[in-house]
C-alpha cells in the first residue's frame, strides 16, 4: 500500500492521510491500522526528531501504509535523515521560491540527479535496485504558506522532480492578511489563494494537498479539487476525546449536599 500511495499521488488520485505530532511509535502503529493512505510524522511543530521518525516509520511501513515526514526546515541534513529513516515522502515547510524547491529535490536524489548522501539505514539496497529507481519511490512535497511562496507558486510547481504542493492553512492565512487563525476578514483572500495554488498545481501536472481540522473539512476540500488531505492530529483528537468524556462523566454525577453547600 505504501508504494501504491506514492503512485496514486503522482497520478493525482485523491488520498486521505493523518497527521501525528506525538512522539509515539505505538500511536503511529495504531493510526496506520485505521486505514488512512498515509501517516505524517511532524518534525517541525510536532515532538518527533530523527529517533522518533526511525521508531515511528517502522510500524507504519509494516502496516502497509505510506509514512511521510514533515522535516523541520528546508535543509539537506533533515531531508536525508527522514529518507534514511524510511520515509516514503518528505514535506518541507515554508518554501519561498522555485530555487529553494529545486535544492529540496536535489537533496532527496542520489547523484548524478541530486546530492543526497548515501546512508544504509532503511534504504534496503540488498535487493539490487539502482539508486535512480529508489529516487522514484519517494514523494517530494513542498509547503506553500508564505507570501513569497504564494507569489511564486506557478514557478515552484513547475520545478522538475517535485510531486506536490501542500498548504499550511494557518500560516497561509496569516500571509494573506489574517490577524489570527480563522479571521473572517481574511477568508476571501485565503480562498482565492487556495484556488491559485490548486490551479498552479493542476497546470504543472502535480498534486495539491492541504491540512484540515476534520473529516467534514477534508471532504469539502477534496470536492473543491485538492488531490490529498491530512486530517487533524493525534494530540488534538486525544484532547477532544478526553474533554468530551470528562464533561459527560461530570454531567452524570449526582449532586451532593456537603456541609450545607452544594458541590459535585
Coordinates of N, CA and C in Angstrom, one line a residue, residues 32-260:
X32 N -1.7 3.8 11.7 CA -1.5 3.1 10.4 C -2.5 2.0 10.2
X33 N -3.1 1.4 11.2 CA -4.0 0.4 11.1 C -5.4 0.8 10.9
X34 N -5.7 2.1 10.9 CA -7.0 2.7 10.8 C -7.5 2.6 9.4
X35 N -6.6 2.8 8.4 CA -7.0 2.7 7.0 C -6.7 4.0 6.2
X36 N -6.0 4.9 6.8 CA -5.6 6.1 6.0 C -4.5 5.7 5.0
X37 N -4.5 6.5 3.9 CA -3.5 6.2 2.9 C -2.1 6.5 3.3
X38 N -1.9 7.5 4.2 CA -0.6 7.8 4.7 C -0.7 8.4 6.1
X39 N 0.5 8.4 6.8 CA 0.6 9.0 8.1 C 1.8 10.0 8.0
X40 N 1.6 11.2 8.5 CA 2.6 12.2 8.5 C 3.2 12.3 9.9
X41 N 4.5 12.1 10.1 CA 5.1 12.4 11.4 C 5.7 13.8 11.3
X42 N 5.3 14.7 12.2 CA 5.6 16.1 12.2 C 6.9 16.4 12.9
X43 N 7.9 16.7 12.1 CA 9.2 17.1 12.7 C 9.4 18.6 12.9
X44 N 8.4 19.4 12.4 CA 8.5 20.8 12.6 C 7.8 21.3 13.8
X45 N 6.5 21.1 13.9 CA 5.8 21.5 15.1 C 5.4 20.4 16.0
X46 N 5.8 19.2 15.6 CA 5.5 18.0 16.5 C 6.6 17.7 17.4
X47 N 6.5 16.6 18.2 CA 7.5 16.3 19.2 C 8.6 15.3 18.7
X48 N 8.5 14.9 17.4 CA 9.5 13.9 16.9 C 10.7 14.5 16.3
X49 N 11.8 13.7 16.4 CA 13.1 14.0 15.8 C 13.5 12.8 15.0
X50 N 14.8 12.7 14.7 CA 15.2 11.5 13.9 C 14.9 10.2 14.6
X51 N 15.1 10.1 15.9 CA 14.9 8.9 16.6 C 13.4 8.6 16.5
X52 N 12.5 9.6 16.6 CA 11.1 9.4 16.5 C 10.7 8.9 15.1
X53 N 11.3 9.5 14.1 CA 11.0 9.1 12.8 C 11.4 7.6 12.5
X54 N 12.6 7.3 13.0 CA 13.1 5.9 12.9 C 12.2 4.9 13.6
X55 N 11.7 5.3 14.8 CA 10.8 4.4 15.5 C 9.4 4.3 15.0
X56 N 8.9 5.5 14.5 CA 7.5 5.5 14.1 C 7.3 5.0 12.7
X57 N 8.3 5.2 11.8 CA 8.1 4.8 10.4 C 8.1 3.3 10.2
X58 N 8.8 2.6 11.1 CA 8.9 1.1 11.0 C 7.5 0.5 11.1
X59 N 6.8 0.7 12.2 CA 5.4 0.1 12.2 C 4.4 0.6 11.2
X60 N 4.6 1.9 10.8 CA 3.8 2.4 9.7 C 4.0 1.6 8.4
X61 N 5.2 1.5 8.1 CA 5.6 0.7 6.9 C 5.1 -0.7 7.0
X62 N 5.3 -1.3 8.2 CA 4.9 -2.7 8.4 C 3.4 -2.9 8.2
X63 N 2.6 -1.9 8.5 CA 1.2 -1.9 8.3 C 0.8 -1.7 6.8
X64 N 1.8 -1.5 5.9 CA 1.5 -1.2 4.5 C 1.0 0.1 4.2
X65 N 1.2 1.1 5.1 CA 0.8 2.5 5.0 C 2.0 3.3 4.6
X66 N 1.8 4.3 3.8 CA 2.9 5.2 3.4 C 3.2 6.1 4.6
X67 N 4.5 6.3 4.9 CA 4.9 7.2 6.0 C 5.6 8.4 5.5
X68 N 5.1 9.6 5.8 CA 5.7 10.8 5.4 C 6.3 11.5 6.6
X69 N 7.3 12.3 6.4 CA 7.9 13.2 7.5 C 7.8 14.6 7.0
X70 N 7.2 15.5 7.9 CA 7.4 16.9 7.7 C 8.7 17.3 8.4
X71 N 9.7 17.6 7.6 CA 11.0 18.0 8.2 C 11.0 19.3 8.9
X72 N 11.9 19.6 9.8 CA 11.8 20.9 10.5 C 12.0 22.1 9.5
X73 N 12.8 22.0 8.5 CA 13.2 23.1 7.6 C 13.8 22.6 6.3
X74 N 13.9 23.4 5.4 CA 14.4 23.0 4.0 C 15.9 22.9 4.1
X75 N 16.4 21.9 4.8 CA 17.9 21.7 4.9 C 18.2 20.2 4.5
X76 N 19.3 20.1 3.8 CA 19.6 18.8 3.2 C 19.8 17.7 4.3
X77 N 20.3 18.1 5.5 CA 20.5 17.1 6.5 C 19.2 16.5 7.1
X78 N 18.2 17.4 7.2 CA 16.9 16.9 7.6 C 16.2 16.0 6.6
X79 N 16.3 16.4 5.3 CA 15.7 15.6 4.3 C 16.4 14.2 4.2
X80 N 17.7 14.2 4.3 CA 18.5 13.0 4.3 C 18.1 12.1 5.4
X81 N 18.0 12.6 6.6 CA 17.6 11.8 7.8 C 16.3 11.2 7.7
X82 N 15.3 12.0 7.2 CA 13.9 11.5 7.0 C 13.9 10.3 6.1
X83 N 14.6 10.5 5.0 CA 14.7 9.4 4.0 C 15.5 8.2 4.5
X84 N 16.5 8.4 5.2 CA 17.3 7.3 5.8 C 16.4 6.5 6.8
X85 N 15.5 7.3 7.5 CA 14.6 6.6 8.5 C 13.5 5.8 7.8
X86 N 13.4 6.0 6.5 CA 12.4 5.1 5.8 C 11.2 5.9 5.3
X87 N 11.2 7.2 5.2 CA 10.0 7.9 4.8 C 9.7 7.7 3.3
X88 N 8.5 7.5 3.0 CA 8.1 7.4 1.6 C 7.9 8.8 0.9
X89 N 7.8 9.8 1.8 CA 7.7 11.1 1.2 C 8.2 12.1 2.3
X90 N 8.6 13.3 1.8 CA 9.0 14.4 2.6 C 8.1 15.6 2.4
X91 N 7.8 16.3 3.4 CA 7.0 17.5 3.3 C 7.9 18.6 3.9
X92 N 8.2 19.6 3.1 CA 9.2 20.6 3.5 C 8.4 22.0 3.7
X93 N 8.5 22.5 4.9 CA 7.7 23.8 5.2 C 8.4 25.0 4.7
X94 N 7.5 26.1 4.6 CA 8.0 27.5 4.4 C 8.9 27.6 3.2
X95 N 8.5 27.1 2.1 CA 9.2 27.2 0.8 C 8.8 28.4 0.1
X96 N 9.8 29.3 -0.2 CA 9.5 30.6 -0.8 C 9.8 30.8 -2.3
X97 N 10.5 29.8 -2.9 CA 10.9 30.1 -4.3 C 11.1 28.8 -5.0
X98 N 11.2 28.9 -6.4 CA 11.5 27.7 -7.2 C 12.9 27.3 -7.0
X99 N 13.8 28.2 -6.7 CA 15.2 27.9 -6.5 C 15.3 27.0 -5.2
X100 N 14.6 27.4 -4.2 CA 14.6 26.6 -3.0 C 14.0 25.2 -3.2
X101 N 12.9 25.1 -4.0 CA 12.3 23.9 -4.3 C 13.2 23.0 -5.1
X102 N 14.0 23.6 -6.0 CA 15.0 22.8 -6.8 C 16.0 22.2 -5.9
X103 N 16.5 22.9 -4.9 CA 17.5 22.4 -4.0 C 16.9 21.3 -3.1
X104 N 15.6 21.4 -2.8 CA 15.0 20.3 -2.0 C 14.9 19.0 -2.8
X105 N 14.5 19.1 -4.1 CA 14.5 18.0 -4.9 C 15.9 17.4 -5.0
X106 N 16.9 18.2 -5.2 CA 18.3 17.7 -5.4 C 18.7 17.0 -4.1
X107 N 18.3 17.5 -2.9 CA 18.7 16.9 -1.7 C 18.1 15.5 -1.4
X108 N 17.0 15.3 -2.2 CA 16.3 14.0 -2.0 C 16.7 13.0 -3.1
X109 N 17.6 13.3 -3.9 CA 18.0 12.4 -5.0 C 19.5 12.1 -4.9
X110 N 19.8 10.8 -5.2 CA 21.2 10.5 -5.3 C 21.9 11.0 -6.6
X111 N 23.2 11.2 -6.6 CA 23.9 11.6 -7.8 C 23.7 10.6 -8.9
X112 N 23.7 11.0 -10.2 CA 24.0 12.4 -10.6 C 22.9 13.4 -10.6
X113 N 21.6 12.9 -10.4 CA 20.5 13.9 -10.4 C 20.5 14.8 -9.3
X114 N 21.0 14.4 -8.1 CA 21.0 15.2 -6.9 C 22.3 15.0 -6.1
X115 N 22.1 15.4 -4.8 CA 23.3 15.4 -4.0 C 23.0 14.7 -2.6
X116 N 22.1 13.8 -2.6 CA 21.8 13.1 -1.4 C 22.9 12.1 -1.0
X117 N 23.3 12.2 0.2 CA 24.3 11.3 0.7 C 23.8 9.9 1.1
X118 N 24.5 8.9 0.7 CA 24.0 7.5 1.0 C 24.3 7.1 2.4
X119 N 23.2 6.7 3.1 CA 23.2 6.2 4.4 C 22.5 4.9 4.5
X120 N 23.1 3.8 4.9 CA 22.4 2.5 4.8 C 21.6 2.2 6.0
X121 N 20.5 3.0 6.2 CA 19.6 2.8 7.3 C 18.5 1.9 6.9
X122 N 17.5 2.5 6.2 CA 16.4 1.7 5.6 C 16.3 1.8 4.1
X123 N 17.5 2.0 3.5 CA 17.5 2.1 2.0 C 17.3 0.7 1.4
X124 N 17.6 -0.4 2.1 CA 17.4 -1.7 1.6 C 18.0 -2.0 0.2
X125 N 19.3 -1.7 0.1 CA 19.9 -1.9 -1.2 C 20.2 -3.3 -1.5
X126 N 19.9 -4.2 -0.6 CA 20.3 -5.6 -0.8 C 19.5 -6.3 -2.0
X127 N 18.4 -5.7 -2.4 CA 17.6 -6.2 -3.5 C 18.2 -5.9 -4.8
X128 N 19.2 -5.1 -4.9 CA 19.9 -4.8 -6.1 C 19.3 -3.7 -7.0
X129 N 18.4 -3.0 -6.4 CA 17.8 -1.9 -7.2 C 18.8 -0.8 -7.4
X130 N 18.8 -0.1 -8.5 CA 19.6 1.0 -8.7 C 19.1 2.2 -7.9
X131 N 20.0 3.1 -7.6 CA 19.6 4.3 -6.8 C 18.6 5.1 -7.5
X132 N 18.7 5.2 -8.8 CA 17.8 6.0 -9.6 C 16.3 5.5 -9.4
X133 N 16.2 4.1 -9.3 CA 14.9 3.5 -9.1 C 14.4 3.9 -7.7
X134 N 15.3 4.0 -6.7 CA 14.9 4.4 -5.4 C 14.4 5.8 -5.3
X135 N 15.1 6.7 -6.1 CA 14.7 8.0 -6.2 C 13.2 8.1 -6.6
X136 N 12.8 7.2 -7.5 CA 11.4 7.3 -8.0 C 10.4 6.8 -7.0
X137 N 10.8 6.2 -5.9 CA 9.9 5.7 -4.9 C 9.5 6.8 -3.8
X138 N 10.1 8.0 -3.9 CA 9.9 9.0 -2.9 C 9.1 10.1 -3.4
X139 N 8.2 10.6 -2.6 CA 7.4 11.8 -2.9 C 8.1 13.0 -2.4
X140 N 8.2 14.1 -3.2 CA 8.8 15.3 -2.8 C 7.7 16.4 -2.8
X141 N 7.4 16.9 -1.6 CA 6.2 17.8 -1.4 C 6.8 19.1 -0.7
X142 N 6.4 20.2 -1.2 CA 6.8 21.5 -0.5 C 5.5 22.2 -0.1
X143 N 5.7 23.0 1.0 CA 4.5 23.7 1.5 C 4.5 25.1 1.0
X144 N 3.3 25.5 0.6 CA 3.0 26.9 0.2 C 2.3 27.5 1.3
X145 N 3.0 28.4 2.1 CA 2.3 29.0 3.3 C 2.9 30.4 3.6
X146 N 3.7 30.9 2.7 CA 4.2 32.3 2.9 C 3.8 33.2 1.8
X147 N 3.9 34.5 2.0 CA 3.6 35.4 0.9 C 4.5 35.2 -0.3
X148 N 5.8 35.0 0.0 CA 6.7 34.7 -1.2 C 6.4 33.5 -1.9
X149 N 6.1 32.4 -1.2 CA 5.7 31.1 -1.8 C 4.5 31.3 -2.6
X150 N 3.5 32.0 -2.2 CA 2.3 32.2 -2.9 C 2.5 33.0 -4.2
X151 N 3.4 34.0 -4.0 CA 3.7 34.9 -5.2 C 4.4 34.1 -6.3
X152 N 5.2 33.1 -5.9 CA 5.9 32.3 -6.9 C 5.4 30.9 -7.1
X153 N 4.2 30.6 -6.7 CA 3.7 29.3 -6.7 C 3.7 28.6 -8.1
X154 N 3.4 29.4 -9.2 CA 3.5 28.8 -10.5 C 4.9 28.3 -10.9
X155 N 5.9 29.1 -10.5 CA 7.3 28.7 -10.8 C 7.7 27.5 -9.9
X156 N 7.2 27.5 -8.6 CA 7.5 26.4 -7.7 C 6.9 25.1 -8.3
X157 N 5.7 25.1 -8.7 CA 5.0 23.9 -9.2 C 5.7 23.4 -10.4
X158 N 6.3 24.2 -11.2 CA 7.0 23.8 -12.4 C 8.4 23.2 -12.2
X159 N 8.8 23.1 -11.0 CA 10.2 22.6 -10.7 C 10.2 21.1 -11.1
X160 N 11.2 20.7 -11.8 CA 11.3 19.3 -12.2 C 11.6 18.4 -11.0
X161 N 10.9 17.3 -10.9 CA 11.1 16.3 -9.8 C 10.2 16.6 -8.6
X162 N 9.5 17.7 -8.6 CA 8.6 18.0 -7.5 C 7.3 17.3 -7.8
X163 N 6.7 16.6 -6.7 CA 5.5 15.8 -6.9 C 4.2 16.5 -6.4
X164 N 4.3 17.4 -5.5 CA 3.1 18.1 -4.9 C 3.5 19.3 -4.1
X165 N 2.4 20.1 -4.0 CA 2.5 21.3 -3.1 C 1.4 21.0 -2.0
X166 N 1.7 21.5 -0.8 CA 0.8 21.3 0.3 C 0.6 22.6 1.1
X167 N -0.6 22.9 1.5 CA -1.0 24.1 2.1 C -1.0 24.0 3.6
X168 N -0.2 24.9 4.3 CA -0.3 25.0 5.7 C -1.4 26.2 5.9
X169 N -2.6 25.8 6.3 CA -3.7 26.8 6.2 C -3.5 28.0 7.2
X170 N -3.0 27.8 8.4 CA -2.9 28.9 9.3 C -1.8 29.9 8.9
X171 N -0.6 29.4 8.5 CA 0.4 30.3 8.1 C 0.0 31.0 6.8
X172 N -0.6 30.3 5.9 CA -1.1 30.9 4.6 C -2.1 32.0 4.9
X173 N -3.0 31.8 5.8 CA -4.0 32.8 6.1 C -3.3 34.0 6.7
X174 N -2.3 33.8 7.6 CA -1.6 35.0 8.1 C -0.8 35.7 7.0
X175 N -0.3 34.9 6.0 CA 0.4 35.5 4.9 C -0.5 36.4 4.0
X176 N -1.8 36.1 4.0 CA -2.7 36.9 3.1 C -3.5 38.0 4.0
X177 N -3.1 38.2 5.2 CA -3.6 39.3 6.0 C -4.4 38.9 7.2
X178 N -4.6 37.7 7.5 CA -5.4 37.3 8.7 C -4.6 37.8 10.0
X179 N -5.4 38.3 10.9 CA -4.9 38.8 12.2 C -4.7 37.7 13.2
X180 N -5.5 36.6 13.0 CA -5.4 35.5 13.9 C -6.0 34.3 13.1
X181 N -5.7 33.0 13.5 CA -6.3 31.9 12.8 C -7.8 32.0 12.7
X182 N -8.4 31.8 11.5 CA -9.8 31.8 11.4 C -10.4 33.2 11.2
X183 N -9.6 34.2 11.1 CA -10.0 35.6 10.9 C -11.0 35.7 9.8
X184 N -12.3 36.0 10.0 CA -13.2 36.1 8.9 C -12.9 37.1 7.9
X185 N -12.3 38.2 8.3 CA -12.0 39.3 7.3 C -11.0 38.8 6.3
X186 N -10.2 37.8 6.5 CA -9.2 37.3 5.5 C -9.7 36.1 4.8
X187 N -11.0 35.7 5.0 CA -11.5 34.4 4.4 C -11.5 34.5 2.9
X188 N -11.9 35.6 2.3 CA -12.0 35.7 0.8 C -10.6 35.6 0.2
X189 N -9.6 36.3 0.8 CA -8.2 36.3 0.3 C -7.7 34.9 0.5
X190 N -8.0 34.2 1.5 CA -7.5 32.9 1.8 C -8.0 31.9 0.7
X191 N -9.3 32.0 0.5 CA -9.9 31.1 -0.5 C -9.4 31.4 -1.9
X192 N -9.1 32.6 -2.2 CA -8.5 33.0 -3.5 C -7.1 32.4 -3.6
X193 N -6.4 32.4 -2.5 CA -5.0 31.8 -2.5 C -5.1 30.3 -2.8
X194 N -6.0 29.7 -2.1 CA -6.2 28.2 -2.3 C -6.5 27.9 -3.8
X195 N -7.4 28.7 -4.4 CA -7.7 28.5 -5.8 C -6.5 28.7 -6.7
X196 N -5.7 29.7 -6.4 CA -4.5 29.9 -7.2 C -3.5 28.7 -7.0
X197 N -3.3 28.2 -5.8 CA -2.4 27.1 -5.6 C -2.9 25.8 -6.3
X198 N -4.2 25.5 -6.2 CA -4.7 24.4 -6.9 C -4.5 24.5 -8.4
X199 N -4.8 25.7 -9.0 CA -4.7 25.9 -10.4 C -3.3 25.7 -10.9
X200 N -2.3 26.3 -10.1 CA -0.9 26.2 -10.4 C -0.4 24.7 -10.4
X201 N -0.9 23.9 -9.4 CA -0.5 22.5 -9.4 C -1.1 21.8 -10.6
X202 N -2.4 22.0 -10.9 CA -3.0 21.3 -12.0 C -2.3 21.7 -13.3
X203 N -2.0 22.9 -13.5 CA -1.3 23.3 -14.7 C 0.0 22.6 -14.9
X204 N 0.7 22.4 -13.7 CA 2.0 21.8 -13.8 C 1.9 20.2 -13.8
X205 N 0.7 19.7 -13.6 CA 0.5 18.3 -13.6 C 1.0 17.6 -12.3
X206 N 1.0 18.3 -11.2 CA 1.4 17.7 -9.9 C 0.2 17.8 -8.9
X207 N 0.3 17.1 -7.8 CA -0.8 17.1 -6.8 C -0.8 18.3 -5.9
X208 N -2.0 18.6 -5.3 CA -2.1 19.7 -4.4 C -2.8 19.1 -3.1
X209 N -2.3 19.5 -2.0 CA -2.8 19.0 -0.7 C -3.0 20.1 0.3
X210 N -3.7 19.8 1.4 CA -4.0 20.7 2.4 C -4.2 20.0 3.8
X211 N -3.8 20.7 4.8 CA -4.1 20.2 6.2 C -5.5 20.7 6.6
X212 N -6.3 19.8 7.2 CA -7.7 20.2 7.6 C -7.9 19.7 9.0
X213 N -8.9 20.3 9.6 CA -9.2 20.0 11.0 C -10.2 18.9 11.3
X214 N -10.9 18.5 10.3 CA -12.0 17.5 10.5 C -12.2 16.7 9.2
X215 N -13.0 15.6 9.4 CA -13.4 14.9 8.2 C -14.3 15.6 7.3
X216 N -15.2 16.5 7.9 CA -16.0 17.3 7.1 C -15.3 18.3 6.2
X217 N -14.2 18.9 6.8 CA -13.4 19.8 6.0 C -12.6 19.1 5.0
X218 N -12.2 17.9 5.3 CA -11.5 17.0 4.3 C -12.3 16.8 3.1
X219 N -13.6 16.4 3.3 CA -14.5 16.1 2.2 C -14.7 17.3 1.3
X220 N -14.9 18.5 2.0 CA -15.1 19.7 1.3 C -13.9 20.1 0.4
X221 N -12.7 20.0 1.0 CA -11.5 20.4 0.2 C -11.3 19.4 -1.0
X222 N -11.6 18.1 -0.8 CA -11.4 17.2 -1.9 C -12.4 17.5 -3.0
X223 N -13.6 17.8 -2.6 CA -14.6 18.1 -3.6 C -14.3 19.4 -4.4
X224 N -13.6 20.3 -3.7 CA -13.1 21.5 -4.4 C -12.0 21.3 -5.4
X225 N -11.3 20.1 -5.3 CA -10.3 19.8 -6.2 C -8.9 19.5 -5.7
X226 N -8.7 19.6 -4.4 CA -7.5 19.2 -3.8 C -7.2 17.7 -4.0
X227 N -6.0 17.3 -4.2 CA -5.7 15.9 -4.5 C -5.6 15.1 -3.2
X228 N -5.1 15.7 -2.2 CA -4.9 14.9 -0.9 C -5.1 15.8 0.3
X229 N -5.5 15.2 1.4 CA -5.7 16.0 2.6 C -5.1 15.2 3.8
X230 N -4.6 15.9 4.8 CA -4.2 15.3 6.0 C -5.1 15.8 7.1
X231 N -5.8 14.9 7.8 CA -6.9 15.2 8.7 C -6.4 15.4 10.2
X232 N -6.5 16.6 10.7 CA -6.2 16.8 12.1 C -5.0 16.2 12.7
X233 N -4.9 15.9 13.9 CA -3.7 15.2 14.5 C -4.1 14.5 15.8
X234 N -3.2 13.6 16.2 CA -3.4 12.7 17.3 C -3.6 13.5 18.6
X235 N -2.8 14.6 18.8 CA -2.9 15.3 20.1 C -4.2 16.0 20.2
X236 N -4.7 16.7 19.1 CA -6.0 17.4 19.2 C -7.1 16.4 19.4
X237 N -7.1 15.3 18.7 CA -8.1 14.3 18.9 C -8.1 13.7 20.3
X238 N -6.9 13.5 20.9 CA -6.8 12.9 22.2 C -7.5 13.9 23.2
X239 N -7.1 15.2 23.1 CA -7.7 16.2 24.0 C -9.2 16.4 23.8
X240 N -9.7 16.3 22.6 CA -11.1 16.4 22.3 C -11.9 15.3 23.0
X241 N -11.3 14.1 22.8 CA -12.0 12.9 23.3 C -12.0 12.9 24.8
X242 N -10.8 13.3 25.4 CA -10.7 13.3 26.9 C -11.7 14.4 27.5
X243 N -11.7 15.5 26.9 CA -12.6 16.6 27.4 C -14.1 16.2 27.2
X244 N -14.4 15.5 26.1 CA -15.8 15.1 25.9 C -16.2 14.1 27.0
X245 N -15.3 13.1 27.2 CA -15.7 12.1 28.2 C -15.8 12.7 29.6
X246 N -14.9 13.6 29.9 CA -14.9 14.3 31.2 C -16.2 15.0 31.4
X247 N -16.6 15.8 30.4 CA -17.8 16.6 30.5 C -19.0 15.6 30.7
X248 N -19.0 14.5 30.0 CA -20.2 13.6 30.1 C -20.2 13.0 31.5
X249 N -19.0 12.6 32.0 CA -19.0 12.0 33.3 C -19.4 12.9 34.4
X250 N -19.0 14.2 34.3 CA -19.3 15.1 35.4 C -20.8 15.5 35.3
X251 N -21.4 15.5 34.1 CA -22.8 15.9 33.9 C -23.7 14.8 34.6
X252 N -23.2 13.6 34.6 CA -24.0 12.5 35.2 C -23.8 12.3 36.7
X253 N -22.8 13.0 37.3 CA -22.6 12.8 38.7 C -23.7 13.4 39.5
X254 N -24.2 12.7 40.5 CA -25.2 13.2 41.4 C -24.7 14.4 42.2
X255 N -25.5 15.4 42.4 CA -25.2 16.5 43.3 C -25.3 16.0 44.7
X256 N -24.4 16.4 45.5 CA -24.4 16.0 46.9 C -24.4 17.3 47.8
X257 N -25.1 17.3 48.9 CA -25.1 18.4 49.8 C -24.1 18.1 50.9
X258 N -23.1 18.9 50.9 CA -22.0 18.6 51.9 C -21.8 19.8 52.7
X259 N -22.1 19.7 54.0 CA -21.8 20.8 55.0 C -22.6 22.0 54.6
X260 N -23.8 21.8 54.1 CA -24.7 23.0 53.8 C -24.5 23.6 52.4

